[in-house]
PDB file of C-alpha atoms in Angstrom:
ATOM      1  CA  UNK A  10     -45.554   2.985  24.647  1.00  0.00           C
ATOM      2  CA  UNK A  11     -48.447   2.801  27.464  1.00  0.00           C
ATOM      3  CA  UNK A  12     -47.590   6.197  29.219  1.00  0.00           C
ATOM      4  CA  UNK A  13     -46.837   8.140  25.348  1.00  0.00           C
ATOM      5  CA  UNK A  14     -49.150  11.697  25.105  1.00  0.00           C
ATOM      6  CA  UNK A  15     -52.435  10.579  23.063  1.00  0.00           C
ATOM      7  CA  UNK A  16     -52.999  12.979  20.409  1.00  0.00           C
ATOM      8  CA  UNK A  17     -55.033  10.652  17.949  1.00  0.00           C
ATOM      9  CA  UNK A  18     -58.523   9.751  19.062  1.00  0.00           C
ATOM     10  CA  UNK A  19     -60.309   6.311  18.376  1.00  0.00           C
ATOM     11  CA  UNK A  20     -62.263   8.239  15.234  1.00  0.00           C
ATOM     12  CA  UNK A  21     -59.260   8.716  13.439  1.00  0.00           C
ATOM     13  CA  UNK A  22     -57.747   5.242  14.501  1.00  0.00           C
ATOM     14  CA  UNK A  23     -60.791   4.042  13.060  1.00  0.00           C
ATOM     15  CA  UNK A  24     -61.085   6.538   9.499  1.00  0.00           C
ATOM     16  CA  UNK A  25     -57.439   5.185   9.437  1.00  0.00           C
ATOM     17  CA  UNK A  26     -57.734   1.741   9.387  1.00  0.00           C
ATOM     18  CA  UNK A  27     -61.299   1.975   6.978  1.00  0.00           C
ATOM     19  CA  UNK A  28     -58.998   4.254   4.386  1.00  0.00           C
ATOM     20  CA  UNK A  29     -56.308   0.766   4.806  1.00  0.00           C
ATOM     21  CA  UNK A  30     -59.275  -1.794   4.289  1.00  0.00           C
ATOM     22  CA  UNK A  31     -60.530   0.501   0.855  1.00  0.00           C
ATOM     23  CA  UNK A  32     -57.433   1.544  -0.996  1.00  0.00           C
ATOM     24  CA  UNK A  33     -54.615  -0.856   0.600  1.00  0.00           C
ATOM     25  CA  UNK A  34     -54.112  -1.792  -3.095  1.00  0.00           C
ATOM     26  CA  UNK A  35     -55.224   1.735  -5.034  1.00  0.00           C
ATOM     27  CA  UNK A  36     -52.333   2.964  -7.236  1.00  0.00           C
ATOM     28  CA  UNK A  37     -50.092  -0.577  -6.888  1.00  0.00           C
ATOM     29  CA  UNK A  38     -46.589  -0.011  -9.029  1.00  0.00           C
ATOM     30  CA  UNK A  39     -43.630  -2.350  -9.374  1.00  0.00           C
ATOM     31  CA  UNK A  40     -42.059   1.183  -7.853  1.00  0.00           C
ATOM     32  CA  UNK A  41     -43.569   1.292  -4.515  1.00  0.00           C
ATOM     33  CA  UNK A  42     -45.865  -1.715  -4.553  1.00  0.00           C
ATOM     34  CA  UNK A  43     -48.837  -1.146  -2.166  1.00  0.00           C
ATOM     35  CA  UNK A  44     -46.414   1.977  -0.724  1.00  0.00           C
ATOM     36  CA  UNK A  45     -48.983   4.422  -1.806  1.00  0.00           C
ATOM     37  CA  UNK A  46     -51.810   2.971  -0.498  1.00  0.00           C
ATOM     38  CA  UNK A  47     -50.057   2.464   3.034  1.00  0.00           C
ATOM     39  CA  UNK A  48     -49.218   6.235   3.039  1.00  0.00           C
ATOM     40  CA  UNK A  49     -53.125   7.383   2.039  1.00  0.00           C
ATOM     41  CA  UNK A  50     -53.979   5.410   4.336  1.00  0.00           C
ATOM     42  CA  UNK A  51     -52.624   6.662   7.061  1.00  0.00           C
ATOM     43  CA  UNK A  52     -52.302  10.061   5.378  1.00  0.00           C
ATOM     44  CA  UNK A  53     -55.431  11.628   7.435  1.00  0.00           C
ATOM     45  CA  UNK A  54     -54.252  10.646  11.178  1.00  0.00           C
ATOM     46  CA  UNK A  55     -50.615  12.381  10.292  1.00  0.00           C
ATOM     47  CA  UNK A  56     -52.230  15.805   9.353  1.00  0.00           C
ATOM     48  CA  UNK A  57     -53.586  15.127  12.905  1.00  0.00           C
ATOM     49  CA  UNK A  58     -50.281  14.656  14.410  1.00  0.00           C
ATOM     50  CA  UNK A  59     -48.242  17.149  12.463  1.00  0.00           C
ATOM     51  CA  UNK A  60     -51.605  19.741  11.787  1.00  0.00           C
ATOM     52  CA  UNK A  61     -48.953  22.875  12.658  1.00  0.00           C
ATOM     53  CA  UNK A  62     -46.084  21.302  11.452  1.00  0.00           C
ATOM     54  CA  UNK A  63     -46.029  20.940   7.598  1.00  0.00           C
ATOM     55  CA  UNK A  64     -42.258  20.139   7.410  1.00  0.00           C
ATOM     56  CA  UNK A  65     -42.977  17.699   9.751  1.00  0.00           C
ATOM     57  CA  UNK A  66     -45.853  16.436   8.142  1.00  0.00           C
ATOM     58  CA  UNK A  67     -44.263  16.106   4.581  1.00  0.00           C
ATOM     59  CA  UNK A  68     -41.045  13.844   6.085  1.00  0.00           C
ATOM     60  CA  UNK A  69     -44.061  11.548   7.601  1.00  0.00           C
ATOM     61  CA  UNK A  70     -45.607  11.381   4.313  1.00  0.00           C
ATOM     62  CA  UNK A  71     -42.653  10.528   3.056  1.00  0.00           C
ATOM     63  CA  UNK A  72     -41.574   8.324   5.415  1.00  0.00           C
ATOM     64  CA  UNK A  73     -45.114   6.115   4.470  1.00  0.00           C
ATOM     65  CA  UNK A  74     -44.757   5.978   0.860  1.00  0.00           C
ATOM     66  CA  UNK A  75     -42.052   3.728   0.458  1.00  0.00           C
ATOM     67  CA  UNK A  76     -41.568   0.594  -1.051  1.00  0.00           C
ATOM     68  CA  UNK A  77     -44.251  -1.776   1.114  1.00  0.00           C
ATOM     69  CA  UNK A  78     -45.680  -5.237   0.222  1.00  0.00           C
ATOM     70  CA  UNK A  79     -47.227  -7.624   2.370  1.00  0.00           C
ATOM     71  CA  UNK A  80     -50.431  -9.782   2.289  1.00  0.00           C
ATOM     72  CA  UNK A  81     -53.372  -6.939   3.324  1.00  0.00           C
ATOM     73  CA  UNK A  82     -55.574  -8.850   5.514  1.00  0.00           C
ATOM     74  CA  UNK A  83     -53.434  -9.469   8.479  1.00  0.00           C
ATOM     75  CA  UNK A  84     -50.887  -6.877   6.996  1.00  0.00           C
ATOM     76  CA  UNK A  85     -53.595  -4.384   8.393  1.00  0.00           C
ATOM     77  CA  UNK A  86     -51.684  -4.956  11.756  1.00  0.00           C
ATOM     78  CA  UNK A  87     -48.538  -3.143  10.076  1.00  0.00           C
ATOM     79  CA  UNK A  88     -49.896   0.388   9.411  1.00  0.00           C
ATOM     80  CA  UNK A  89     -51.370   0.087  12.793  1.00  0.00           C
ATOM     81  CA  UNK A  90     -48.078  -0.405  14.514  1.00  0.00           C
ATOM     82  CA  UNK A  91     -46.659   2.490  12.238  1.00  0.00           C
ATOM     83  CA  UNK A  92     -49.385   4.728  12.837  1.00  0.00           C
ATOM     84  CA  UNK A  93     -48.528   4.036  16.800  1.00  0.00           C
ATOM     85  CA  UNK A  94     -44.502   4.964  16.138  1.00  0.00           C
ATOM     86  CA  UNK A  95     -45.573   7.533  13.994  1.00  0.00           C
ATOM     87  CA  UNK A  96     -47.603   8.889  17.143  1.00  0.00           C
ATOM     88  CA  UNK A  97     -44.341   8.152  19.459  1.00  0.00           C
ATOM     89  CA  UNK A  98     -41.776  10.467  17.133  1.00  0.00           C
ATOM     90  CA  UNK A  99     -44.687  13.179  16.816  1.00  0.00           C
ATOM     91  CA  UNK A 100     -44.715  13.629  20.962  1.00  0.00           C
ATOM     92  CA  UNK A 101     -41.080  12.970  21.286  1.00  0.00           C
ATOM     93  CA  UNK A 102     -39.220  13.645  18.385  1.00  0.00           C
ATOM     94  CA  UNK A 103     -35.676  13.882  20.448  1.00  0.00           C
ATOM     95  CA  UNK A 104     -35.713  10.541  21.985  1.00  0.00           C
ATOM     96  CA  UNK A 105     -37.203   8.682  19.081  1.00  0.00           C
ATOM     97  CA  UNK A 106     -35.102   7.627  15.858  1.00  0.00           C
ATOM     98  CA  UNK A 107     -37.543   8.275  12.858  1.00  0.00           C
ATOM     99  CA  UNK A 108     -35.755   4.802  11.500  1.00  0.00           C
ATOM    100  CA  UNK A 109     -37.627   2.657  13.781  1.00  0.00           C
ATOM    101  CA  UNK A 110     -40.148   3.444  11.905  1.00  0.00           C
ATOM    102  CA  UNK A 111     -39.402   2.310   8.436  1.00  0.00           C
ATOM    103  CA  UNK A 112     -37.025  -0.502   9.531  1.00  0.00           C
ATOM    104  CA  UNK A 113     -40.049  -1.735  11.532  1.00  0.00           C
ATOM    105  CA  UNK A 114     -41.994  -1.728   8.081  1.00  0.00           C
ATOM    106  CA  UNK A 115     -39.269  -3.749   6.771  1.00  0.00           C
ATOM    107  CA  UNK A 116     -39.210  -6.440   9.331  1.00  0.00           C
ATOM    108  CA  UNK A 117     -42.906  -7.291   9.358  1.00  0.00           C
ATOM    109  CA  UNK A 118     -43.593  -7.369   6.095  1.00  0.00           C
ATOM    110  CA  UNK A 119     -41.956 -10.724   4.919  1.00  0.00           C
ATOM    111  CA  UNK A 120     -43.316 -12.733   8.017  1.00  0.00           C
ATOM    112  CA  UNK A 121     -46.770 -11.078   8.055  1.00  0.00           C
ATOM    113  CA  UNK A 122     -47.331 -12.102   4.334  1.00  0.00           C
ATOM    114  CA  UNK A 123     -45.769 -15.423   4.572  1.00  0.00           C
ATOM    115  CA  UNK A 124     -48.807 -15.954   7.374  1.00  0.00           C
ATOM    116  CA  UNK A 125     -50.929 -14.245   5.634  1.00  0.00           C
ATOM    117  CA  UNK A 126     -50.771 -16.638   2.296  1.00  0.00           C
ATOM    118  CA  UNK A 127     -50.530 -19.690   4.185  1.00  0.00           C
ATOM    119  CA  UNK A 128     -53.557 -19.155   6.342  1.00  0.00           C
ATOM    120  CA  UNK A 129     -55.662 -16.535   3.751  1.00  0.00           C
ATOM    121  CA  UNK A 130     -54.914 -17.508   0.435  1.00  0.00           C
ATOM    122  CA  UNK A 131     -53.906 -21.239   1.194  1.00  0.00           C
ATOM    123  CA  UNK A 132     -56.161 -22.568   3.316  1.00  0.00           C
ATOM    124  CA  UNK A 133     -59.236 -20.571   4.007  1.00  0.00           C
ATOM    125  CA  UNK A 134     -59.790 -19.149   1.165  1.00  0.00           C
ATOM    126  CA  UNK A 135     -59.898 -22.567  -0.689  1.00  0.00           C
ATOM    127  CA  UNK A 136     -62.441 -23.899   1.548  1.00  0.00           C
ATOM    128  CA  UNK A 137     -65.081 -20.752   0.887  1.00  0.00           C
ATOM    129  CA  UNK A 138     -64.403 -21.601  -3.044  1.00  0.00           C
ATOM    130  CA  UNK A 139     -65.103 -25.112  -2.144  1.00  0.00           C
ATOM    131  CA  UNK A 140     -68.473 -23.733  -0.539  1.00  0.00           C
ATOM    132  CA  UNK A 141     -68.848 -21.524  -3.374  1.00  0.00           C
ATOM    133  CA  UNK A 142     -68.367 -23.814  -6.362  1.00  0.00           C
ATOM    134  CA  UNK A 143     -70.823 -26.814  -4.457  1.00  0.00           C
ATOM    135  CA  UNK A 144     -73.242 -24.230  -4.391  1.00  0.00           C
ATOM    136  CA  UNK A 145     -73.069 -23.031  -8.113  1.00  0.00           C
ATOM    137  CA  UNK A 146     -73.877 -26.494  -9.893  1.00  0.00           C
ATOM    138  CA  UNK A 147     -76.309 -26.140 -12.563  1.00  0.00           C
ATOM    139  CA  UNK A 148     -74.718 -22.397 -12.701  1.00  0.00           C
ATOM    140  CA  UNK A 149     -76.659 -21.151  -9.700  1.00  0.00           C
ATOM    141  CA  UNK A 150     -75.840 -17.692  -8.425  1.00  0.00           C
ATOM    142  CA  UNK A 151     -75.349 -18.515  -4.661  1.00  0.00           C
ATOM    143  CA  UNK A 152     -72.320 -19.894  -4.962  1.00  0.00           C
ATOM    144  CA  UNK A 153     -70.314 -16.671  -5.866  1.00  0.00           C
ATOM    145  CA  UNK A 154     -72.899 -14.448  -3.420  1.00  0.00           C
ATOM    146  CA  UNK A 155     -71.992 -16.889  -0.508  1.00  0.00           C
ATOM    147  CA  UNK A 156     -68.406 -16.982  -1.314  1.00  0.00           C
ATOM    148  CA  UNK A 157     -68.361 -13.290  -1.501  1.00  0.00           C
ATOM    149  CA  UNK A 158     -70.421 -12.861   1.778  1.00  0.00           C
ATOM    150  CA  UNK A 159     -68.012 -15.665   3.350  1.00  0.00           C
ATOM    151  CA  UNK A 160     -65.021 -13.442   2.366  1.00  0.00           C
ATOM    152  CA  UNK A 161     -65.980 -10.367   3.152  1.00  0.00           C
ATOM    153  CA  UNK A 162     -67.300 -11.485   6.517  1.00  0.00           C
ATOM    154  CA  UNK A 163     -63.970 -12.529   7.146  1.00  0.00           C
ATOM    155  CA  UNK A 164     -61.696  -9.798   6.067  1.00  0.00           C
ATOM    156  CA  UNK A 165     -63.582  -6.678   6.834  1.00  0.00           C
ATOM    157  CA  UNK A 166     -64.050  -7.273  10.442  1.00  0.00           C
ATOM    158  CA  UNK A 167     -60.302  -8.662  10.812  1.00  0.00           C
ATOM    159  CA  UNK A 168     -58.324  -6.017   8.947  1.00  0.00           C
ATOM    160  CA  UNK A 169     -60.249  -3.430  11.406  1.00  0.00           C
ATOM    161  CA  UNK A 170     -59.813  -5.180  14.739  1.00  0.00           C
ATOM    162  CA  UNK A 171     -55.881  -5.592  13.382  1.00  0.00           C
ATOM    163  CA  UNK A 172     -55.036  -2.550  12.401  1.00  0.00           C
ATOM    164  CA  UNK A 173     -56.746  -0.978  15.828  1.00  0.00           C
ATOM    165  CA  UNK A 174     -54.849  -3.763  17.550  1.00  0.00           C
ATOM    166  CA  UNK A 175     -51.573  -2.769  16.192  1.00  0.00           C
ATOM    167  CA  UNK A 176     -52.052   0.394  17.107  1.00  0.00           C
ATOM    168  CA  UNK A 177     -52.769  -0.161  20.323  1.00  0.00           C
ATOM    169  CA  UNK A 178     -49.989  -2.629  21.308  1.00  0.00           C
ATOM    170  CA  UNK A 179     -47.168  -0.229  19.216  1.00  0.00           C
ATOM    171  CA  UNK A 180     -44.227  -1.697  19.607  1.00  0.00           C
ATOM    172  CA  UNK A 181     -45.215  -4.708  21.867  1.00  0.00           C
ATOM    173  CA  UNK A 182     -46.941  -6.144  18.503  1.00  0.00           C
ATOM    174  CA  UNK A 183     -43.788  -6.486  16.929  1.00  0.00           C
ATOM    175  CA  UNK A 184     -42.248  -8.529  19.447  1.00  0.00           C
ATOM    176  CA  UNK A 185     -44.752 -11.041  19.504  1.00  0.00           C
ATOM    177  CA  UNK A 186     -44.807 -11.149  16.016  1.00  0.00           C
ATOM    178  CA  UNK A 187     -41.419 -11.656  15.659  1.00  0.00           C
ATOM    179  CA  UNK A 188     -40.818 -14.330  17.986  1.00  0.00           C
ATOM    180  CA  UNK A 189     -39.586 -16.970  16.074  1.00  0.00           C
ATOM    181  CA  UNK A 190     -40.634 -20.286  17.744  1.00  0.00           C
ATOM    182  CA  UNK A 191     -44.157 -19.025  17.729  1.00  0.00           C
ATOM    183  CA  UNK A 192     -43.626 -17.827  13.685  1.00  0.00           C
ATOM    184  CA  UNK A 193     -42.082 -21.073  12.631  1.00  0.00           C
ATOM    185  CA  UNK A 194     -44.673 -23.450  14.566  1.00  0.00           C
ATOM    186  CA  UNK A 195     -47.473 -21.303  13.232  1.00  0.00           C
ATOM    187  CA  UNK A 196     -46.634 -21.538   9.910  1.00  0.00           C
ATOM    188  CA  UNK A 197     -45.784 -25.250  10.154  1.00  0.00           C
ATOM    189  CA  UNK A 198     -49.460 -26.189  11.198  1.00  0.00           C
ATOM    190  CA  UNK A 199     -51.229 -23.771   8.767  1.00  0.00           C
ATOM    191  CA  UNK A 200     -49.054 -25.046   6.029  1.00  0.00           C
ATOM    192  CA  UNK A 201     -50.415 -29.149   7.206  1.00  0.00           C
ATOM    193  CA  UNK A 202     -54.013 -27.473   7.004  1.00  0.00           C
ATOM    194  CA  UNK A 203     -53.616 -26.017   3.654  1.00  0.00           C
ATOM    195  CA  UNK A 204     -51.825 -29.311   1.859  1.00  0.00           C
ATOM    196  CA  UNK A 205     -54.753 -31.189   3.453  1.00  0.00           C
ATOM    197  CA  UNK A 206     -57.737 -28.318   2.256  1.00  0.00           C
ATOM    198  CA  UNK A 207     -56.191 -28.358  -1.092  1.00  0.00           C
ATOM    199  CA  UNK A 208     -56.269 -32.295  -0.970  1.00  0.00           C
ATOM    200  CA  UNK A 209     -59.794 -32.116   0.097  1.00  0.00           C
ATOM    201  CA  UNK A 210     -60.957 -29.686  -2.675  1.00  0.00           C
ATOM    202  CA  UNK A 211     -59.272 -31.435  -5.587  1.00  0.00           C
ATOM    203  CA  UNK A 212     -60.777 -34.906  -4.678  1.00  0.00           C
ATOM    204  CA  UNK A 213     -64.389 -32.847  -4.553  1.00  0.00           C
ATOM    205  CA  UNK A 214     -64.283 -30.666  -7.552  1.00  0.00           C
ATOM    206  CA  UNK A 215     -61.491 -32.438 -10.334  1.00  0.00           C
ATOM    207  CA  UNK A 216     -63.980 -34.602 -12.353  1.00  0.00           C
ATOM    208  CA  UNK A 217     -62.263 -37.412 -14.564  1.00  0.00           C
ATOM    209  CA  UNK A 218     -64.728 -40.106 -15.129  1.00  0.00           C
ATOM    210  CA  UNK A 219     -63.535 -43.204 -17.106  1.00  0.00           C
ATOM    211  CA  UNK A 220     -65.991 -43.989 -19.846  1.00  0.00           C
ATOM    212  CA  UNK A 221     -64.405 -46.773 -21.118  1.00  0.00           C
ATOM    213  CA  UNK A 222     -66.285 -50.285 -20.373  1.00  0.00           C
ATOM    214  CA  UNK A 223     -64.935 -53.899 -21.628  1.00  0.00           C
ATOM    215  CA  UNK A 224     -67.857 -55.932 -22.905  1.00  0.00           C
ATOM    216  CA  UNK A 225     -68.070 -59.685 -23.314  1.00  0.00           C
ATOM    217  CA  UNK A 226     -71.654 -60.977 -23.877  1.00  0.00           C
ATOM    218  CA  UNK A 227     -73.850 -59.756 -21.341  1.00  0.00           C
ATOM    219  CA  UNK A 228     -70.974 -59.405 -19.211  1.00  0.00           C
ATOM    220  CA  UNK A 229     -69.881 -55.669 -19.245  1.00  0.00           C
ATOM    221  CA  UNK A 230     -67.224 -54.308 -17.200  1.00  0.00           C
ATOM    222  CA  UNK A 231     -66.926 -50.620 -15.815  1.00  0.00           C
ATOM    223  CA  UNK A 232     -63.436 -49.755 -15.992  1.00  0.00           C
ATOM    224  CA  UNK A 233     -64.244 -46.395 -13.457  1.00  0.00           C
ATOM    225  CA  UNK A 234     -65.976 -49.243 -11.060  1.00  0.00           C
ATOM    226  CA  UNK A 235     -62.466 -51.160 -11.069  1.00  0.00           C
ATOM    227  CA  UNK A 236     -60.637 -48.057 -10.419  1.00  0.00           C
ATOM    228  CA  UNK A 237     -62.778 -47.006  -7.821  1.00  0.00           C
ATOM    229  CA  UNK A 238     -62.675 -50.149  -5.991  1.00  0.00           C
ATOM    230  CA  UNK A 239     -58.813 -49.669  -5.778  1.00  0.00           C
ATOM    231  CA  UNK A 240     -58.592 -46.062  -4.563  1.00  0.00           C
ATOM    232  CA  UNK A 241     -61.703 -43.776  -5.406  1.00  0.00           C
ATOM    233  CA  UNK A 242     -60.723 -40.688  -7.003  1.00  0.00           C
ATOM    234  CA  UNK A 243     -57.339 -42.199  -8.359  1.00  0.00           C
ATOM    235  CA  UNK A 244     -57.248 -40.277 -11.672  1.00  0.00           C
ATOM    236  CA  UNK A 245     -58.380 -36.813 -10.233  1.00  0.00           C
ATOM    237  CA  UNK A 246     -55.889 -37.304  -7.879  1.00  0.00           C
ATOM    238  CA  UNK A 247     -53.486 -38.619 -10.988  1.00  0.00           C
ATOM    239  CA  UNK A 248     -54.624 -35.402 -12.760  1.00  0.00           C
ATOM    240  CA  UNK A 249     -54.002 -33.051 -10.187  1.00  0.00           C
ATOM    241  CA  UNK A 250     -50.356 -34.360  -9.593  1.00  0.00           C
ATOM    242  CA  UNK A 251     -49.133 -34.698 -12.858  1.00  0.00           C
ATOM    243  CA  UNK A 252     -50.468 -30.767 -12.703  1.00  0.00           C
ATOM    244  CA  UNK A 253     -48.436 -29.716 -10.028  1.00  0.00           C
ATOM    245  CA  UNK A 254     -45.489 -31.248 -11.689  1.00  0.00           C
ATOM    246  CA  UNK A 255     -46.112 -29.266 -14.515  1.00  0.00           C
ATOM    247  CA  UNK A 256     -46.290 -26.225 -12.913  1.00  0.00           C
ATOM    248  CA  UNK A 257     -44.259 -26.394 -10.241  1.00  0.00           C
ATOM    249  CA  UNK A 258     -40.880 -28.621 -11.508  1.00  0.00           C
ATOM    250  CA  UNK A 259     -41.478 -27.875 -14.923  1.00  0.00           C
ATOM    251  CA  UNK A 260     -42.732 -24.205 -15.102  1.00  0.00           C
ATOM    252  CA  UNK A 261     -45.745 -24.410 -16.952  1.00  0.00           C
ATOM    253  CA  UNK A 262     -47.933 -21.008 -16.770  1.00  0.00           C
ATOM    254  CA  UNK A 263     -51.234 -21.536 -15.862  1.00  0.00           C
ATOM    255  CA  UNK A 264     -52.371 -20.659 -19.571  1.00  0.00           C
ATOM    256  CA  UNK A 265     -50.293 -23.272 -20.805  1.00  0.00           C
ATOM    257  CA  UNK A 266     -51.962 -25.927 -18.408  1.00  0.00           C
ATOM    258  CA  UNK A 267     -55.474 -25.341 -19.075  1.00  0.00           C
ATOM    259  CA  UNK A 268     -54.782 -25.591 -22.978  1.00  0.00           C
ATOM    260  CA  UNK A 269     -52.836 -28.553 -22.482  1.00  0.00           C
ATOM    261  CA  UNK A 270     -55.639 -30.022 -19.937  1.00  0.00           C
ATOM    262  CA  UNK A 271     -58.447 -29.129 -22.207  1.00  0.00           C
ATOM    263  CA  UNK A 272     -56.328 -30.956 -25.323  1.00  0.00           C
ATOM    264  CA  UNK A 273     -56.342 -33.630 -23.120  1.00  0.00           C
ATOM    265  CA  UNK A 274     -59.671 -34.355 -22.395  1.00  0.00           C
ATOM    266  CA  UNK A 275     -60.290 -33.695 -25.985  1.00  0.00           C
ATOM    267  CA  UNK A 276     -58.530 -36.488 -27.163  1.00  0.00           C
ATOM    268  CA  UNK A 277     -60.067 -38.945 -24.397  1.00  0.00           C
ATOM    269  CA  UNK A 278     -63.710 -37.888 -24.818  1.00  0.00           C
ATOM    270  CA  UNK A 279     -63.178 -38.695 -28.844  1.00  0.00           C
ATOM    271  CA  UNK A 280     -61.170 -42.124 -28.080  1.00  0.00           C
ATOM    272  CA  UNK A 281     -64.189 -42.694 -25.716  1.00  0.00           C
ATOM    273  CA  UNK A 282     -61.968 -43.361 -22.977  1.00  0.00           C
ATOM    274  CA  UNK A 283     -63.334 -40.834 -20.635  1.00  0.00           C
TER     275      UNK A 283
END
């Protein structure tokens, strides 16, 4: 892969990788999934390759806008890696099976979005909404503006320097991502991290408060004070496991859970309980 013929310059690496981070997601179909968006985006650098070769350049299309599906952020390293192949076959179409190429596709995409959610979606993601909703009490407008400038910080910067990376490695990217002590202990520890964000950010933001107060006299008794004094937080945390359960043994949708939380909390605010 080090010593292949360059025909692609860093410019249309780079108009490449910007088409991935705009319109990863444009046209998405239960078809083809995010398969359109993975063959625009690399669309521009094949006319490139294949610019006096239109048969050649209509099988490459083709070849890119197949069923794909994988988490986008640090999926951006996939199209990279493809765009690399797809260099490879272009210079030596004889010694270079055209398969590679898809069944590459393939192979990354379970792993890649399986990291991808555990480290993205599950863990830091949470934390900027964490950021996000501490700073929008009293319905201030930072919140969402520093959650969005948190995010996009992230993501826009990453999904550039991976997809450039995986072109630049080829296929030497797909054996470190595929090495499966490294995947498994990876996804171990980011899975720990999440449990623990997600611990974190339903003890912060779940708000239960116990109203209810036993009076004798002057004596009165705080029944949140008592509760507090055993484990603070108990019935967030109460709430947010009997929620999981719900959902996740029981099937509840999401709609179904906020009624039944807001019916809930209804009948304890007019009991006075909470």
């Amino acid at each position: 892969m080090k010593n292949r013929e360059k025909k692609l310059t860093k410019k249309d690496v780079a108009k490449a990788s910007w088409r991935w981070m705009f319109f990863h997601h444009s046209a998405q179909n239960y078809e083809r999934m995010t398969g359109t968006g993975f063959g625009h985006s690399l669309s521009g650098a094949l006319e490139v390759l294949y610019e006096d070769d239109k048969k050649g350049l209509s099988e490459a299309l083709k070849r890119n806008l197949t069923f794909f599906n994988t988490e986008p952020q640090l999926g951006a390293i996939i199209p990279g890696i493809t765009l690399a192949l797809e260099e490879t076959y272009a210079n030596n179409p004889e010694d270079f099976d055209p398969e590679i190429i898809a069944s590459t596709k393939n192979a990354l995409m379970g792993p890649i979005a399986g990291l991808g959610d555990s480290l993205l979606i599950g863990t830091i993601n949470p934390i900027f909404l964490s950021i996000g909703i501490g700073l929008a009490t009293n319905g201030s407008p930072v919140g969402p503006l520093v959650f969005l400038a948190l995010w996009l910080g992230l993501v826009v910067p990453m999904k550039y320097y991976l997809f450039v990376k995986g072109y630049d490695l080829g296929m030497d990217a797909v054996k470190i991502l595929m090495n499966e002590e490294i995947k498994t202990k990876l996804t171990t520890a980011l899975t720990m991290i999440g449990l623990i964000v997600i611990g974190g950010v339903a003890s912060t933001t779940i708000q239960a408060p116990i109203a209810a107060q036993f009076s004798s006299g002057e004596l009165v008794i705080s029944l949140q004070e008592i509760l507090d004094k055993i484990m603070p937080n108990l019935f967030p945390l109460i709430v947010a496991l009997v929620s999981y359960y719900l959902a996740a043994k029981r099937g509840w949708s999401t709609n179904k859970l906020l009624l039944a939380i807001l019916a809930f909390a209804a009948v304890m605010v007019t009991l006075g309980i909470m």
